[in-house]
Coordinates of C-alpha atoms in Angstrom, one line a residue:
M1 CA 91.7 -52.6 -48.1
K2 CA 93.3 -53.5 -44.8
P3 CA 91.0 -53.4 -41.8
L4 CA 90.9 -50.2 -39.7
I5 CA 91.8 -50.3 -35.9
S6 CA 90.6 -47.2 -34.1
L7 CA 91.9 -46.5 -30.6
G8 CA 90.6 -43.9 -28.1
I9 CA 93.2 -42.1 -26.0
T10 CA 92.1 -40.4 -22.8
S11 CA 94.5 -37.5 -22.1
G12 CA 94.1 -38.0 -18.3
E13 CA 94.7 -35.5 -15.5
P14 CA 94.9 -32.1 -17.3
S15 CA 97.5 -30.7 -14.9
G16 CA 99.8 -33.6 -15.3
I17 CA 101.9 -34.9 -18.3
G18 CA 99.0 -36.8 -19.8
P19 CA 98.1 -34.2 -22.5
E20 CA 101.8 -33.9 -23.5
V21 CA 102.6 -37.6 -23.8
S22 CA 99.2 -38.3 -25.5
L23 CA 100.1 -36.0 -28.4
Q24 CA 103.7 -37.0 -28.6
A25 CA 103.1 -40.8 -28.3
A26 CA 100.4 -40.6 -31.0
S27 CA 102.8 -38.8 -33.3
L28 CA 105.7 -41.2 -32.6
V29 CA 103.5 -44.3 -33.0
M30 CA 102.3 -43.1 -36.4
T31 CA 105.8 -42.3 -37.5
S32 CA 107.1 -45.6 -36.4
L33 CA 104.3 -47.7 -37.9
S34 CA 104.8 -46.0 -41.3
T35 CA 107.9 -48.0 -41.8
L36 CA 106.2 -51.4 -41.1
D37 CA 104.0 -53.4 -43.4
L38 CA 101.2 -54.2 -40.9
P39 CA 98.0 -56.1 -41.6
F40 CA 95.9 -53.2 -40.5
R41 CA 95.4 -49.4 -40.7
L42 CA 95.5 -47.4 -37.5
A43 CA 93.5 -44.4 -36.4
L44 CA 94.1 -42.6 -33.1
H45 CA 91.5 -40.4 -31.4
I46 CA 92.8 -38.2 -28.6
Y47 CA 90.1 -37.1 -26.2
G48 CA 90.6 -33.9 -24.1
D49 CA 90.0 -30.2 -23.6
E50 CA 91.0 -28.3 -26.8
A51 CA 92.7 -25.5 -24.9
V52 CA 94.6 -27.9 -22.6
L53 CA 95.8 -30.0 -25.6
A54 CA 96.7 -26.9 -27.6
Q55 CA 98.9 -25.7 -24.7
A56 CA 100.5 -29.1 -24.5
A57 CA 101.1 -29.1 -28.3
K58 CA 102.9 -25.8 -27.8
V59 CA 105.1 -27.2 -25.0
V60 CA 106.1 -30.2 -27.1
Q61 CA 106.4 -28.3 -30.4
L62 CA 103.6 -30.0 -32.2
V63 CA 101.4 -27.0 -32.9
P64 CA 101.1 -27.4 -36.7
Q65 CA 100.4 -31.1 -36.3
F66 CA 97.8 -30.4 -33.5
T67 CA 96.0 -27.8 -35.7
H68 CA 95.8 -30.3 -38.5
W69 CA 94.6 -33.1 -36.3
L70 CA 91.9 -30.9 -34.8
R71 CA 90.6 -29.4 -38.1
A72 CA 91.2 -32.0 -40.9
S73 CA 88.4 -34.3 -41.7
E74 CA 90.7 -37.1 -42.9
T75 CA 93.7 -37.8 -40.7
P76 CA 95.1 -40.9 -38.9
I77 CA 95.2 -38.8 -35.7
K78 CA 92.1 -36.9 -34.6
I79 CA 91.5 -34.6 -31.7
V80 CA 88.1 -35.1 -30.1
P81 CA 87.3 -32.0 -27.9
I82 CA 85.7 -32.5 -24.5
A83 CA 85.5 -29.3 -22.5
C84 CA 87.1 -28.9 -19.0
Q85 CA 85.0 -26.3 -17.2
H86 CA 87.5 -25.3 -14.5
V87 CA 91.0 -23.8 -14.3
V88 CA 93.9 -26.0 -15.4
Q89 CA 97.4 -25.1 -14.4
A90 CA 100.3 -27.4 -15.2
G91 CA 101.6 -29.1 -12.0
Q92 CA 98.7 -27.8 -9.8
L93 CA 95.9 -30.2 -9.1
N94 CA 92.3 -28.9 -9.1
V95 CA 89.7 -31.1 -7.4
Q96 CA 87.0 -29.5 -9.6
N97 CA 88.5 -31.2 -12.7
S98 CA 87.8 -34.7 -11.4
A99 CA 84.5 -34.9 -13.1
Y100 CA 86.2 -34.0 -16.4
V101 CA 88.8 -36.8 -16.0
L102 CA 86.0 -39.4 -15.4
R103 CA 84.0 -38.1 -18.3
L104 CA 87.0 -38.8 -20.6
L105 CA 87.0 -42.4 -19.4
D106 CA 83.2 -42.8 -19.6
E107 CA 83.1 -41.4 -23.2
V108 CA 85.9 -43.7 -24.5
L109 CA 84.7 -46.7 -22.7
T110 CA 81.1 -46.3 -24.0
L111 CA 82.4 -46.0 -27.6
N112 CA 84.4 -49.2 -27.1
L113 CA 81.4 -51.1 -25.7
K114 CA 79.4 -49.9 -28.7
K115 CA 82.2 -51.2 -31.0
Q116 CA 82.8 -47.7 -32.4
L117 CA 86.3 -48.0 -31.0
D118 CA 88.6 -51.0 -30.9
G119 CA 90.6 -50.2 -27.8
M120 CA 91.4 -47.6 -25.3
V121 CA 94.7 -46.1 -24.1
T122 CA 94.5 -44.2 -20.8
A123 CA 97.0 -41.5 -19.8
P124 CA 97.8 -41.1 -16.1
I125 CA 95.2 -39.8 -13.6
Q126 CA 95.5 -38.6 -10.0
K127 CA 93.5 -40.9 -7.8
S128 CA 93.7 -38.6 -4.8
V129 CA 91.7 -35.7 -6.3
I130 CA 89.0 -38.0 -7.6
L131 CA 88.6 -39.4 -4.1
E132 CA 88.7 -35.9 -2.6
A133 CA 85.9 -34.9 -4.9
G134 CA 83.8 -37.9 -3.7
L135 CA 83.5 -39.2 -7.3
G136 CA 84.0 -42.5 -9.0
T137 CA 82.0 -44.8 -6.8
I138 CA 80.0 -47.3 -9.0
N139 CA 77.8 -50.0 -7.6
G140 CA 79.3 -49.4 -4.2
V141 CA 82.8 -49.9 -5.4
K142 CA 85.0 -47.0 -4.3
F143 CA 87.3 -45.5 -6.9
S144 CA 90.9 -46.8 -6.6
G145 CA 92.2 -46.7 -10.1
H146 CA 91.5 -47.2 -13.8
T147 CA 91.3 -51.0 -13.6
E148 CA 88.7 -51.1 -10.8
Y149 CA 86.7 -48.2 -12.2
L150 CA 86.4 -49.7 -15.7
A151 CA 85.6 -53.1 -14.2
A152 CA 82.8 -51.7 -12.1
H153 CA 81.5 -49.7 -15.1
C154 CA 81.4 -53.0 -17.1
N155 CA 79.9 -54.9 -14.2
H156 CA 82.9 -57.3 -14.3
S157 CA 84.0 -58.3 -10.8
D158 CA 86.9 -60.5 -12.1
V159 CA 89.6 -58.5 -13.8
V160 CA 93.4 -58.7 -13.7
M161 CA 95.9 -55.8 -13.7
M162 CA 99.0 -56.9 -15.6
L163 CA 102.1 -55.0 -16.5
M164 CA 104.6 -56.1 -19.1
G165 CA 107.7 -54.7 -20.7
P166 CA 111.1 -55.4 -22.3
T167 CA 114.1 -56.0 -20.0
L168 CA 117.7 -55.7 -20.9
L169 CA 117.6 -59.4 -21.7
T170 CA 114.4 -59.3 -23.8
Q171 CA 114.4 -56.2 -25.9
T172 CA 112.7 -57.4 -29.1
E173 CA 110.6 -60.5 -28.5
V174 CA 107.2 -59.4 -27.2
S175 CA 106.5 -63.0 -26.2
E176 CA 109.6 -62.9 -23.9
W177 CA 108.7 -59.6 -22.2
L178 CA 108.5 -59.7 -18.4
K179 CA 104.8 -60.0 -17.5
V180 CA 103.6 -59.5 -13.9
A181 CA 99.9 -59.8 -12.9
L182 CA 98.4 -58.9 -9.5
V183 CA 95.9 -60.6 -7.2
T184 CA 95.2 -57.5 -5.2
T185 CA 95.8 -54.0 -6.6
H186 CA 95.3 -50.6 -4.9
I187 CA 94.6 -51.5 -1.3
P188 CA 96.6 -50.8 1.9
L189 CA 99.3 -53.4 2.7
H190 CA 97.6 -54.4 6.0
Q191 CA 94.5 -55.5 4.0
V192 CA 96.3 -57.7 1.5
S193 CA 96.1 -60.9 3.6
S194 CA 92.4 -60.6 4.2
G195 CA 91.9 -59.8 0.5
L196 CA 93.3 -63.2 -0.6
N197 CA 91.3 -66.4 -1.0
Q198 CA 91.5 -69.5 -3.0
A199 CA 88.7 -68.7 -5.4
T200 CA 90.1 -65.3 -6.3
I201 CA 93.5 -66.6 -7.0
V202 CA 92.1 -69.4 -9.2
N203 CA 90.0 -66.9 -11.1
K204 CA 93.0 -64.6 -11.7
I205 CA 94.9 -67.6 -13.1
K206 CA 92.1 -68.5 -15.5
L207 CA 91.8 -64.9 -16.8
I208 CA 95.6 -64.7 -17.3
H209 CA 95.6 -68.0 -19.1
D210 CA 92.8 -67.1 -21.5
D211 CA 94.2 -63.7 -22.6
V212 CA 97.9 -64.5 -22.7
K213 CA 97.3 -67.7 -24.6
K214 CA 95.9 -65.6 -27.4
W215 CA 99.2 -63.7 -27.7
L216 CA 101.6 -66.7 -27.3
G217 CA 99.6 -69.3 -29.3
R218 CA 100.1 -71.8 -26.4
P219 CA 99.1 -72.1 -22.8
P220 CA 101.3 -69.8 -20.6
H221 CA 103.3 -71.0 -17.7
I222 CA 102.2 -68.9 -14.7
A223 CA 104.5 -68.7 -11.7
V224 CA 102.7 -67.7 -8.4
C225 CA 104.5 -65.8 -5.7
G226 CA 104.0 -66.5 -2.0
L227 CA 102.9 -63.7 0.3
N228 CA 105.3 -64.0 3.2
P229 CA 109.1 -63.8 3.3
H230 CA 110.6 -67.0 1.8
A231 CA 107.1 -68.0 0.8
G232 CA 106.2 -68.6 4.4
E233 CA 109.2 -70.9 5.2
N234 CA 107.0 -74.0 5.4
G235 CA 104.5 -72.2 7.7
H236 CA 107.0 -70.7 10.1
L237 CA 106.8 -67.2 8.6
G238 CA 103.1 -67.1 7.8
L239 CA 100.3 -69.5 6.9
E240 CA 98.8 -67.9 3.8
E241 CA 100.9 -70.1 1.5
K242 CA 99.6 -73.3 3.1
T243 CA 96.0 -72.3 3.7
I244 CA 95.3 -70.2 0.6
I245 CA 97.9 -69.9 -2.1
E246 CA 99.1 -73.5 -2.5
P247 CA 95.6 -74.9 -2.5
A248 CA 94.7 -72.5 -5.2
I249 CA 97.7 -73.6 -7.3
T250 CA 96.8 -77.3 -6.7
Q251 CA 93.2 -76.6 -7.9
A252 CA 94.4 -74.7 -11.0
V253 CA 96.8 -77.5 -11.9
S254 CA 94.0 -80.0 -11.5
E255 CA 91.9 -78.0 -13.9
G256 CA 94.6 -78.1 -16.6
F257 CA 96.4 -74.8 -16.2
H258 CA 100.2 -74.7 -16.3
V259 CA 100.9 -73.1 -12.9
S260 CA 103.7 -73.5 -10.4
G261 CA 104.7 -72.0 -7.0
A262 CA 104.4 -70.7 -4.4
Y263 CA 107.8 -69.0 -4.9
A264 CA 109.7 -66.6 -2.7
A265 CA 109.4 -63.3 -4.5
D266 CA 112.9 -62.1 -3.5
T267 CA 114.5 -64.8 -5.7
L268 CA 111.8 -65.5 -8.3
F269 CA 112.7 -62.3 -10.2
I270 CA 116.3 -63.2 -10.7
P271 CA 116.6 -63.6 -14.6
R272 CA 117.8 -67.2 -14.5
N273 CA 114.8 -68.2 -12.3
L274 CA 112.4 -66.6 -14.8
K275 CA 113.4 -68.9 -17.7
G276 CA 110.4 -70.8 -19.0
I277 CA 108.0 -68.6 -17.1
D278 CA 105.5 -66.5 -19.1
V279 CA 103.7 -64.6 -16.3
V280 CA 104.4 -64.0 -12.7
L281 CA 101.3 -63.7 -10.4
A282 CA 102.1 -61.5 -7.4
M283 CA 100.0 -61.2 -4.3
Y284 CA 100.1 -57.4 -4.0
H285 CA 101.0 -54.2 -5.9
D286 CA 104.6 -53.5 -4.8
Q287 CA 105.6 -57.2 -4.6
G288 CA 105.2 -57.5 -8.4
L289 CA 105.5 -54.0 -9.8
A290 CA 108.7 -52.8 -8.0
P291 CA 110.9 -55.5 -9.7
L292 CA 109.1 -55.1 -13.0
K293 CA 109.6 -51.3 -13.1
L294 CA 113.2 -51.8 -12.2
A295 CA 113.7 -54.4 -14.9
T296 CA 111.9 -52.6 -17.6
Q297 CA 113.3 -49.1 -16.7
G298 CA 109.9 -47.5 -17.0
N299 CA 109.1 -49.0 -20.4
G300 CA 106.2 -51.1 -19.1
V301 CA 102.6 -51.3 -20.4
N302 CA 99.6 -51.7 -18.0
I303 CA 97.0 -54.0 -19.5
S304 CA 93.6 -54.8 -18.0
L305 CA 92.7 -58.5 -18.5
G306 CA 89.1 -59.7 -18.3
L307 CA 87.4 -56.6 -19.5
P308 CA 85.1 -56.6 -22.5
V309 CA 87.3 -53.9 -24.1
T310 CA 91.0 -53.7 -24.7
R311 CA 92.7 -51.2 -22.4
T312 CA 96.3 -50.3 -21.9
S313 CA 98.2 -47.5 -20.2
P314 CA 101.8 -46.5 -19.4
D315 CA 103.3 -47.6 -16.1
H316 CA 104.0 -44.1 -14.8
G317 CA 102.0 -41.4 -13.0
T318 CA 100.9 -37.8 -13.6
A319 CA 104.5 -36.5 -12.9
L320 CA 103.2 -33.1 -11.8
G321 CA 106.8 -31.9 -11.1
I322 CA 107.6 -31.8 -14.8
A323 CA 104.2 -31.1 -16.3
G324 CA 104.2 -28.2 -18.7
K325 CA 108.0 -28.2 -19.1
G326 CA 108.3 -30.5 -22.1
L327 CA 110.4 -33.0 -20.1
A328 CA 107.9 -35.9 -20.2
D329 CA 109.0 -39.1 -22.0
P330 CA 106.6 -39.9 -24.9
T331 CA 108.5 -43.1 -25.8
R332 CA 107.2 -45.2 -23.0
G333 CA 105.2 -48.2 -24.0
V334 CA 101.7 -46.6 -24.1
M335 CA 100.4 -48.1 -27.4
R336 CA 103.1 -50.6 -28.1
H337 CA 101.0 -53.6 -27.0
Q338 CA 97.8 -52.5 -28.8
T339 CA 99.7 -51.8 -32.1
S340 CA 102.0 -54.9 -32.1
P341 CA 101.5 -57.4 -34.9
K342 CA 99.3 -60.4 -34.2
K343 CA 102.3 -62.8 -34.1
P344 CA 104.5 -61.5 -31.3
K345 CA 107.1 -64.2 -31.8
R346 CA 108.5 -62.1 -34.7
T347 CA 111.0 -59.5 -33.7
L348 CA 109.7 -56.0 -33.8
S349 CA 112.5 -54.9 -36.1
G350 CA 112.7 -58.0 -38.4
H351 CA 116.4 -57.2 -38.9
A352 CA 119.4 -58.7 -37.1
P353 CA 122.5 -56.4 -36.6
N354 CA 125.2 -57.0 -39.3
K355 CA 128.5 -57.4 -37.4
Q356 CA 130.6 -56.8 -40.5
L357 CA 129.0 -53.3 -40.7
G358 CA 129.5 -52.8 -37.0
Q359 CA 125.8 -52.3 -36.5
N360 CA 124.5 -51.8 -33.0
F361 CA 120.9 -50.7 -32.7
L362 CA 119.4 -48.4 -30.0
V363 CA 116.5 -50.0 -28.2
D364 CA 116.3 -48.4 -24.7
Q365 CA 113.6 -45.8 -25.0
S366 CA 114.7 -44.0 -21.8
I367 CA 118.2 -43.5 -23.2
L368 CA 116.8 -42.3 -26.6
H369 CA 114.7 -39.7 -24.7
E370 CA 117.8 -38.5 -22.9
I371 CA 119.8 -38.3 -26.2
V372 CA 117.1 -36.2 -27.8
A373 CA 117.0 -33.9 -24.8
C374 CA 120.7 -33.4 -25.1
I375 CA 120.4 -32.6 -28.8
S376 CA 117.5 -30.3 -28.2
P377 CA 116.4 -30.3 -31.9
Q378 CA 114.6 -27.2 -33.2
P379 CA 112.1 -27.2 -36.2
D380 CA 114.4 -25.2 -38.5
D381 CA 117.6 -27.0 -37.7
L382 CA 119.6 -28.4 -40.6
M383 CA 120.3 -31.8 -39.1
L384 CA 122.1 -34.9 -40.5
E385 CA 122.0 -38.3 -38.8
I386 CA 124.7 -40.8 -39.5
G387 CA 123.9 -44.5 -39.4
P388 CA 120.2 -44.4 -38.4
G389 CA 119.8 -48.2 -38.6
L390 CA 116.3 -49.2 -37.6
G391 CA 115.4 -45.5 -37.2
A392 CA 114.9 -45.5 -33.4
L393 CA 116.6 -42.1 -33.0
T394 CA 115.3 -40.9 -36.3
E395 CA 111.7 -41.5 -35.2
C396 CA 112.3 -39.4 -32.0
L397 CA 113.9 -36.6 -34.0
L398 CA 111.4 -36.3 -36.9
P399 CA 108.4 -34.9 -34.9
K400 CA 110.7 -32.1 -33.7
L401 CA 112.2 -31.1 -37.1
N402 CA 110.8 -29.8 -40.3
H403 CA 113.2 -32.1 -42.2
L404 CA 116.0 -34.5 -41.5
W405 CA 118.7 -35.9 -43.7
V406 CA 120.3 -39.4 -42.9
V407 CA 123.2 -41.4 -44.4
E408 CA 122.8 -45.2 -44.1
L409 CA 125.3 -47.8 -45.5
D410 CA 122.9 -50.8 -45.3
V411 CA 120.9 -50.9 -48.5
G412 CA 117.9 -52.7 -46.9
L413 CA 117.7 -50.4 -43.9
A414 CA 118.0 -47.3 -46.2
K415 CA 115.0 -48.6 -48.2
R416 CA 112.9 -49.0 -45.1
L417 CA 113.7 -45.5 -44.0
E418 CA 112.5 -44.0 -47.2
R419 CA 108.9 -44.6 -46.1
H420 CA 109.2 -41.7 -43.6
E421 CA 107.9 -38.3 -44.5
N422 CA 110.1 -35.2 -44.2
L423 CA 113.2 -37.4 -44.5
T424 CA 115.8 -37.6 -47.2
V425 CA 117.9 -40.8 -47.2
F426 CA 121.3 -41.1 -48.7
Q427 CA 122.4 -44.7 -49.1
G428 CA 126.2 -45.0 -49.0
D429 CA 129.4 -44.8 -47.0
I430 CA 129.6 -41.7 -44.7
L431 CA 133.4 -41.6 -45.2
Q432 CA 132.8 -40.9 -48.9
F433 CA 129.8 -38.6 -48.4
D434 CA 129.8 -35.1 -49.9
F435 CA 128.3 -32.9 -47.2
A436 CA 127.7 -30.3 -49.8
K437 CA 124.7 -32.4 -50.9
V438 CA 122.9 -31.3 -47.8
L439 CA 124.4 -27.8 -47.5
R440 CA 123.5 -26.8 -51.0
Q441 CA 119.8 -27.5 -50.5
E442 CA 119.5 -24.8 -47.9
Q443 CA 119.4 -21.1 -48.8
P444 CA 120.8 -19.2 -47.0
E445 CA 123.1 -22.0 -45.9
P446 CA 122.9 -22.5 -42.1
L447 CA 125.4 -24.5 -40.0
L448 CA 124.9 -28.2 -40.0
R449 CA 124.1 -30.3 -36.9
V450 CA 125.4 -33.9 -37.0
V451 CA 124.1 -36.7 -34.8
G452 CA 124.5 -40.5 -34.9
N453 CA 125.1 -43.8 -33.2
L454 CA 128.6 -44.6 -34.7
P455 CA 129.9 -48.1 -35.5
Y456 CA 133.2 -48.8 -33.6
Q457 CA 135.4 -49.3 -36.6
I458 CA 134.6 -45.9 -38.3
S459 CA 134.4 -43.7 -35.2
S460 CA 137.9 -42.3 -35.3
P461 CA 138.1 -42.0 -39.1
L462 CA 134.8 -40.2 -39.2
L463 CA 135.7 -37.7 -36.5
F464 CA 138.8 -36.8 -38.5
Y465 CA 136.8 -36.7 -41.7
L466 CA 134.3 -34.3 -40.2
M467 CA 137.1 -31.8 -39.4
N468 CA 137.2 -31.0 -43.1
W469 CA 133.8 -29.5 -42.7
A470 CA 134.4 -27.8 -39.3
D471 CA 133.6 -24.3 -40.6
R472 CA 130.1 -25.5 -41.7
I473 CA 129.2 -27.6 -38.7
K474 CA 127.4 -26.1 -35.6
D475 CA 127.7 -29.1 -33.3
Q476 CA 127.9 -32.9 -33.2
H477 CA 126.2 -35.4 -30.9
F478 CA 127.5 -39.0 -31.1
L479 CA 127.1 -42.3 -29.3
L480 CA 130.5 -43.8 -29.0
Q481 CA 132.0 -47.0 -27.5
K482 CA 133.7 -46.2 -24.1
E483 CA 137.0 -47.5 -25.5
V484 CA 136.9 -44.8 -28.3
V485 CA 136.1 -42.1 -25.8
D486 CA 139.0 -43.2 -23.5
R487 CA 141.4 -43.3 -26.4

């Protein structure tokens, strides 16, 4: 039997989007992994208040699944109730709930340290209310975020906050994702310079090297940013490069690490300048994370290096403005890193687009989320997807539907899709497909909803073909090349 990996998910600030995205992301991850032959089995344990999670399940239309996860003894997703004693209202912070938020972290961390869990995924928390409550200080270390809190709990002074994610140029190869680590984290900007010293930078380099080497199978090339504009302009715009950063780089190189710099941060993040670089080490929070979040379009994963446990989180906050409205994006990279195969050099899909079939695969999770929002699928919809390909849109639709029908021309891709539950796969040419196959299975017969990412060469013929079924079709949502739309 394949080994079991169990991850604990803390649902985060109860008035934010954490409860919603925890449930949705868990559902999407399990659906996605069901199509892959991975060397392990996965179990997800979601920790949070039962009533809060139940309300979140209602908002994101996962009530049947939530009830099963809560009550069933054997299920890959399990709800672990931890009571929140005070009032929770979506979008409205309550300082009294700060102790509950920290209790979620403490519980899951303790289980990881006891080896009863194999990793932890943390939904967003609101730092301000924890500080207002006067909580989170451990061993004299004031609370400033997940990374620092967990490090203090584990009595690890040296940890690294690193974010990574796919960019438009590196959508599939995990090894090529943009990775940005930080020397300083959640401190005011005017304290950054005094927070830098040679020993700290060298220690960060060592921690990055040790962890990232495990994923790449080779020593990583770490590019170090300067602190000042133009990396100090040879001392004319600041001395930290000459007195702290460059000596740290020299020491790290002498100790055998593949390190270069100090680089001007305003030009280092240009894609051509990142070639051959595995990790960028930035001096402070916004220097590194602003370009990363722009490049990854919100699909980044926050990873804590140097801890005795594996911890990841999404790169977004509590999003109080959309909490409780079902607008949160569950497709961000929450568990992508922890559930990726051991050999990241392999593409996540394992399938290259077939140009003869006009294949083009959706990979941008934020665009997928917008598409699903436009479609607004309802559980009882009779929906047919044309050309699902790798199943990116399929996996976003399935949790919201009781059943989905798809038509896929590629024999290999159709076979992969058959692993999904609540999915009927028709392998063949959509231009020869008899829509009555779907319509006859529904009594009484509702109107059909049709969606798809259409290959260029069949877009026009298909639109005309669908006119034959116009009286039986409720609506259609397609991704089309701009040239087709203009024509």
